[in-house]
mmCIF file of C-alpha atoms and ligand atoms in Angstrom:
data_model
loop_
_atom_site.group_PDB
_atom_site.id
_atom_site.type_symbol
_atom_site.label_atom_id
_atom_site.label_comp_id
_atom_site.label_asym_id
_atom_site.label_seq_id
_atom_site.Cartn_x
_atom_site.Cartn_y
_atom_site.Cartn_z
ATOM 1 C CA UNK Y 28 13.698 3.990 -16.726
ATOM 2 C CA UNK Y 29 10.763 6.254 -16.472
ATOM 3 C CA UNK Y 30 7.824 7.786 -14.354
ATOM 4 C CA UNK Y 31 4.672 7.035 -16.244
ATOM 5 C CA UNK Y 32 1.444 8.963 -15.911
ATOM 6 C CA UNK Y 33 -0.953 7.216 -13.329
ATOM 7 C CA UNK Y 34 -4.287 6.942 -14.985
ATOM 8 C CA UNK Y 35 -6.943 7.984 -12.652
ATOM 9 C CA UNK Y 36 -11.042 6.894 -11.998
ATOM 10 C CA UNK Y 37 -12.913 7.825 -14.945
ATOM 11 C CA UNK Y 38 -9.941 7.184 -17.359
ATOM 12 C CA UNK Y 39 -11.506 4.379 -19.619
ATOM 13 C CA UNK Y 40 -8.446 2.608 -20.068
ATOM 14 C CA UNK Y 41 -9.028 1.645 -16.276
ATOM 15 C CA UNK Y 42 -12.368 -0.451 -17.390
ATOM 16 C CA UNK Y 43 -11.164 -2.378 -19.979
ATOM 17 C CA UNK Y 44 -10.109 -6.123 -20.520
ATOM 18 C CA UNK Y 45 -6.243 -6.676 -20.397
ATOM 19 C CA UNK Y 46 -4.832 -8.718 -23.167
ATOM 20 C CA UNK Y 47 -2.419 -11.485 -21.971
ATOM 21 C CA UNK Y 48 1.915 -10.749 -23.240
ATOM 22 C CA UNK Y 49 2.915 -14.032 -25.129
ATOM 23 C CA UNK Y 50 6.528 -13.198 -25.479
ATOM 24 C CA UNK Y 51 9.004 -10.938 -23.260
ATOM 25 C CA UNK Y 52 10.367 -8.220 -25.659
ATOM 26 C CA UNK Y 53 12.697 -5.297 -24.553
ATOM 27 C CA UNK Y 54 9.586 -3.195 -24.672
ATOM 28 C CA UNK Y 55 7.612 -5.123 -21.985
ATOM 29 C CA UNK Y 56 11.322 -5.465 -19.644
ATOM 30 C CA UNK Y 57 11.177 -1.377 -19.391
ATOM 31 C CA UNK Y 58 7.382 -1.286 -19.033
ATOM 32 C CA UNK Y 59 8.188 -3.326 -16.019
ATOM 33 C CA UNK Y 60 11.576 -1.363 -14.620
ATOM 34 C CA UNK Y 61 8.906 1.786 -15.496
ATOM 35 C CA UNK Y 62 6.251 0.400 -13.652
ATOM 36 C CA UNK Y 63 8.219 -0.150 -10.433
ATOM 37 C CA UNK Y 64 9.861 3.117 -10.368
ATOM 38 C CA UNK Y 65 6.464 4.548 -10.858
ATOM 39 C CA UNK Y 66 4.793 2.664 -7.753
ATOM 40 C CA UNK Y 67 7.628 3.397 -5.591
ATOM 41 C CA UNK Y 68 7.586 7.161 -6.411
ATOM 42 C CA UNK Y 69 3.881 6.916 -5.620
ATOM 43 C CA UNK Y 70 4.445 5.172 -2.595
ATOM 44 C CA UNK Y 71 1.992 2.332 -3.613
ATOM 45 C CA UNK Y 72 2.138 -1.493 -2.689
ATOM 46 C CA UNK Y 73 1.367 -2.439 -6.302
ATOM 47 C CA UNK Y 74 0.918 -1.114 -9.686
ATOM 48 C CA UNK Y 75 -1.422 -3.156 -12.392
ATOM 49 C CA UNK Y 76 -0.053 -1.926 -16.399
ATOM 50 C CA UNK Y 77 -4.001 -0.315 -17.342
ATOM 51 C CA UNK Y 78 -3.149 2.538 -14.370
ATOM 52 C CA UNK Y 79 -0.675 3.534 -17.096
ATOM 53 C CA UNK Y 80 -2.164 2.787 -20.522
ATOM 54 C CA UNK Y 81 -0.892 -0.537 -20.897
ATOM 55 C CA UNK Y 82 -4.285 -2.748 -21.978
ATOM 56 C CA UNK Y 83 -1.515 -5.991 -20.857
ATOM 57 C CA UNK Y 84 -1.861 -8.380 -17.970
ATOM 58 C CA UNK Y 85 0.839 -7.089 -16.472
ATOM 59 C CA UNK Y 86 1.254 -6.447 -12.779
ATOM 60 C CA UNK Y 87 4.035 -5.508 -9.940
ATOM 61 C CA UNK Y 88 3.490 -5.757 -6.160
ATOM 62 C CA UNK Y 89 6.329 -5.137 -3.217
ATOM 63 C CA UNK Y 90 4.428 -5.000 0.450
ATOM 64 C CA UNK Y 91 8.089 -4.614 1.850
ATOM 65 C CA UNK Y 92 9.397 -8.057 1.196
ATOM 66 C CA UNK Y 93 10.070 -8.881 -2.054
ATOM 67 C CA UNK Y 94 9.658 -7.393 -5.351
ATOM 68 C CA UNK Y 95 7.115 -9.433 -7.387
ATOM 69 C CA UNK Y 96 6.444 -9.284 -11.212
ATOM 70 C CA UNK Y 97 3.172 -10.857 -12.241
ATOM 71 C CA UNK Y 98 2.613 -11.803 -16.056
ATOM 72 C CA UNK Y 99 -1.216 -13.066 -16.685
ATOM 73 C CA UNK Y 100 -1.698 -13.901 -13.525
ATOM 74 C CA UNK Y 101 -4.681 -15.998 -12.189
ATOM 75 C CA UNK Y 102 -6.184 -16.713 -8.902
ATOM 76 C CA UNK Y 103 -6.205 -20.128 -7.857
ATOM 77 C CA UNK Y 104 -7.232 -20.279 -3.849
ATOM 78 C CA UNK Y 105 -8.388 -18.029 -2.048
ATOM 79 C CA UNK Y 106 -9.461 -18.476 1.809
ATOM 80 C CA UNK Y 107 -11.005 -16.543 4.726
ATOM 81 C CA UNK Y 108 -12.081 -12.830 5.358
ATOM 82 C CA UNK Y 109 -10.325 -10.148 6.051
ATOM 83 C CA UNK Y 110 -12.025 -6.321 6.085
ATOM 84 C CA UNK Y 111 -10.084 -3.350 6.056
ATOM 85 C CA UNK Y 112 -8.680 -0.058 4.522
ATOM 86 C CA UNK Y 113 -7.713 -0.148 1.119
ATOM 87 C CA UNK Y 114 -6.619 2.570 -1.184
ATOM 88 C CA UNK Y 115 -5.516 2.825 -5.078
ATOM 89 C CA UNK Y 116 -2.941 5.047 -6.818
ATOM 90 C CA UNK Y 117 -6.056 5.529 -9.439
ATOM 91 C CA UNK Y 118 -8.128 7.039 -6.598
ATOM 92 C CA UNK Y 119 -5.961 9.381 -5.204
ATOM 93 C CA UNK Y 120 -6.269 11.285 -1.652
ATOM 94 C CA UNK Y 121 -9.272 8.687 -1.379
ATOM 95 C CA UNK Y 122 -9.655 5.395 1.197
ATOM 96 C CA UNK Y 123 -12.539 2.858 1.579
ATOM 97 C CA UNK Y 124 -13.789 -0.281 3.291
ATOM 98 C CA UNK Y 125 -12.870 -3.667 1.521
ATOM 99 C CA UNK Y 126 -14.026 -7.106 2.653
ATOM 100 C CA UNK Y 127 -11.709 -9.709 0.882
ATOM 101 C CA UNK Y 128 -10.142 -12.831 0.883
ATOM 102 C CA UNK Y 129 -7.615 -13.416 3.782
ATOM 103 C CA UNK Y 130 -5.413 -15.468 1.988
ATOM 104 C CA UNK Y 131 -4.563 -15.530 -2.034
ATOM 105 C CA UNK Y 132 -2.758 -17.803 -4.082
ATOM 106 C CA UNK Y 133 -2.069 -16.615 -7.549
ATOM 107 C CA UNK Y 134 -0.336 -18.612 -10.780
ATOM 108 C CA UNK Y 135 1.422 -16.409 -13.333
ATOM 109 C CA UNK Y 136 4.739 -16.065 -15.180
ATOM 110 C CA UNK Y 137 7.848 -13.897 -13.874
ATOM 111 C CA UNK Y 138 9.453 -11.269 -15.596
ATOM 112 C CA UNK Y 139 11.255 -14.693 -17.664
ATOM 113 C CA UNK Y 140 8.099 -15.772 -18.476
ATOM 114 C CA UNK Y 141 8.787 -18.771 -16.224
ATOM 115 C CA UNK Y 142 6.056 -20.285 -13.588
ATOM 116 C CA UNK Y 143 5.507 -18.830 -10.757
ATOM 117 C CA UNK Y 144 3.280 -19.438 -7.387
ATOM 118 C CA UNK Y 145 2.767 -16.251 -4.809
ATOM 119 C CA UNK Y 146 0.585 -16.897 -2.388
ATOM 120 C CA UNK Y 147 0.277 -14.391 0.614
ATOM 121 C CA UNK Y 148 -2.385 -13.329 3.591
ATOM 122 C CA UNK Y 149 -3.563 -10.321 4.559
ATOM 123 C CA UNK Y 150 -1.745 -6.798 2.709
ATOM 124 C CA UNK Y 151 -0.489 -9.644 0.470
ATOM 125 C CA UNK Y 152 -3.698 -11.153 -0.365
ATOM 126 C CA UNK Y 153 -5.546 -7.715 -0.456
ATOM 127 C CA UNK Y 154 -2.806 -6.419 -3.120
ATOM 128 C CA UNK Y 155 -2.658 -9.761 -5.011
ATOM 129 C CA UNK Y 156 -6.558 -9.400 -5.280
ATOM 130 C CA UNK Y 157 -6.486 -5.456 -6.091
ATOM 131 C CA UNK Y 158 -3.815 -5.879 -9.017
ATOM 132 C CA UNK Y 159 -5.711 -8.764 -10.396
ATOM 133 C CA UNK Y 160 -9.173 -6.882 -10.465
ATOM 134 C CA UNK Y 161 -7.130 -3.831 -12.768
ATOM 135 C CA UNK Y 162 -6.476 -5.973 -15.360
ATOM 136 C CA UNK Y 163 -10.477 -7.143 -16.082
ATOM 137 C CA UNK Y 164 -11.190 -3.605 -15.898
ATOM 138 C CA UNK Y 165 -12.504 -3.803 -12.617
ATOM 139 C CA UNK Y 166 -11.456 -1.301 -9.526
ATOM 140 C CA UNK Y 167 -11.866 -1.287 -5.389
ATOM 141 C CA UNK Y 168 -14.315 1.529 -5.759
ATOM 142 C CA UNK Y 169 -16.573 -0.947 -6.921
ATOM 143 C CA UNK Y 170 -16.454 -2.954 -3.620
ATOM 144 C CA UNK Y 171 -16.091 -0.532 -1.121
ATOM 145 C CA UNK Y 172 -18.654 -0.710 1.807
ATOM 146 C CA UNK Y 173 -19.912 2.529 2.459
ATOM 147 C CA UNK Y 174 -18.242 5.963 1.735
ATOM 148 C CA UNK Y 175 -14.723 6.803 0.087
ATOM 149 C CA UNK Y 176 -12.851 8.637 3.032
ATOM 150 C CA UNK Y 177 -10.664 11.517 2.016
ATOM 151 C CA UNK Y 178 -7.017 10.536 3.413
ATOM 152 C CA UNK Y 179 -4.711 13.119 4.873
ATOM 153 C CA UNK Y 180 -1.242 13.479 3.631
ATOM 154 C CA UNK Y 181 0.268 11.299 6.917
ATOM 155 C CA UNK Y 182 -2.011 8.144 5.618
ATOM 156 C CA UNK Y 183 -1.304 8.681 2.134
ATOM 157 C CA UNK Y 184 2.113 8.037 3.299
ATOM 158 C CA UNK Y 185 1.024 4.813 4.750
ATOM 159 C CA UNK Y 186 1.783 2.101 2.331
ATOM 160 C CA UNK Y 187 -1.567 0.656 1.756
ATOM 161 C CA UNK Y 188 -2.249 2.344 -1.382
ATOM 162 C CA UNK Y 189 -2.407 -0.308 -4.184
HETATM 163 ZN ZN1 ZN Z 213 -5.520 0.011 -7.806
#
């Protein structure tokens, strides 16, 4: 297992299209293992594969409950508002307003490449929705109502940063 390199804003790879993984391989399994280690070291919520250089639709999530491997995921209900704080290991140091969806229910395969369901509400739904928009290229900064708020060190310790 490694530490990749978290891309940052302005990085193209962060704009592109993410091309869906039709087979496990041994190469994907360690992106994953990589990409965990990576978001916990960072002390994110969830880590889409672009915010290292993978162009694969790829993403991992754990908001304190369970780990959860997402492989071409797609959203298929969403429900309700919710506005709040969100944050992005690609944006570092930096914070911002979000209105989204207060609940999310996403399809995708698991690190198997079997079926899965995760639905969630609130941090769930705002992480399932952040880690989806990475892999169509697309980031928070494009949502954010009003200014980006320079965090301090104590909230960038607070585990909202996706
Ligand atoms: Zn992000």
């Amino acid at each position: 297992m490694a530490i990749r390199n978290i891309r940052e804003i302005g990085d193209p790879v962060l704009t592109k299209q993410c091309k869906e993984i039709k087979e496990m391989t041994d190469r994907t399994r360690e992106l994953i293992q990589d990409m965990f280690e990576t978001m916990y070291e960072a002390e994110g919520v969830g880590l889409a594969a672009p915010q290292v250089g993978i162009l694969k639709r790829l993403c991992v999530i754990d908001t304190g409950d369970d780990p959860i491997v997402l492989i071409n995921p797609r959203v298929v209900e969403t429900s309700g508002e919710q506005t709040g704080q969100e944050g992005c290991l690609s944006v570092p140091g930096k914070s911002g307003v979000v209105t989204r969806p207060n609940y999310a229910k996403v399809v995708a395969l698991n690190e198997n490449m079997e079926p899965v369901e995760v639905e969630g509400t609130e941090l769930l739904a705002r992480a399932l929705l952040h880690e989806l928009d990475h892999l169509d290229g697309h980031m928070y900064t494009e949502l954010v109502e009003g200014p980006l708020y320079d965090v301090t060190k104590d909230e960038e310790d607070d585990p909202e940063d996706e």
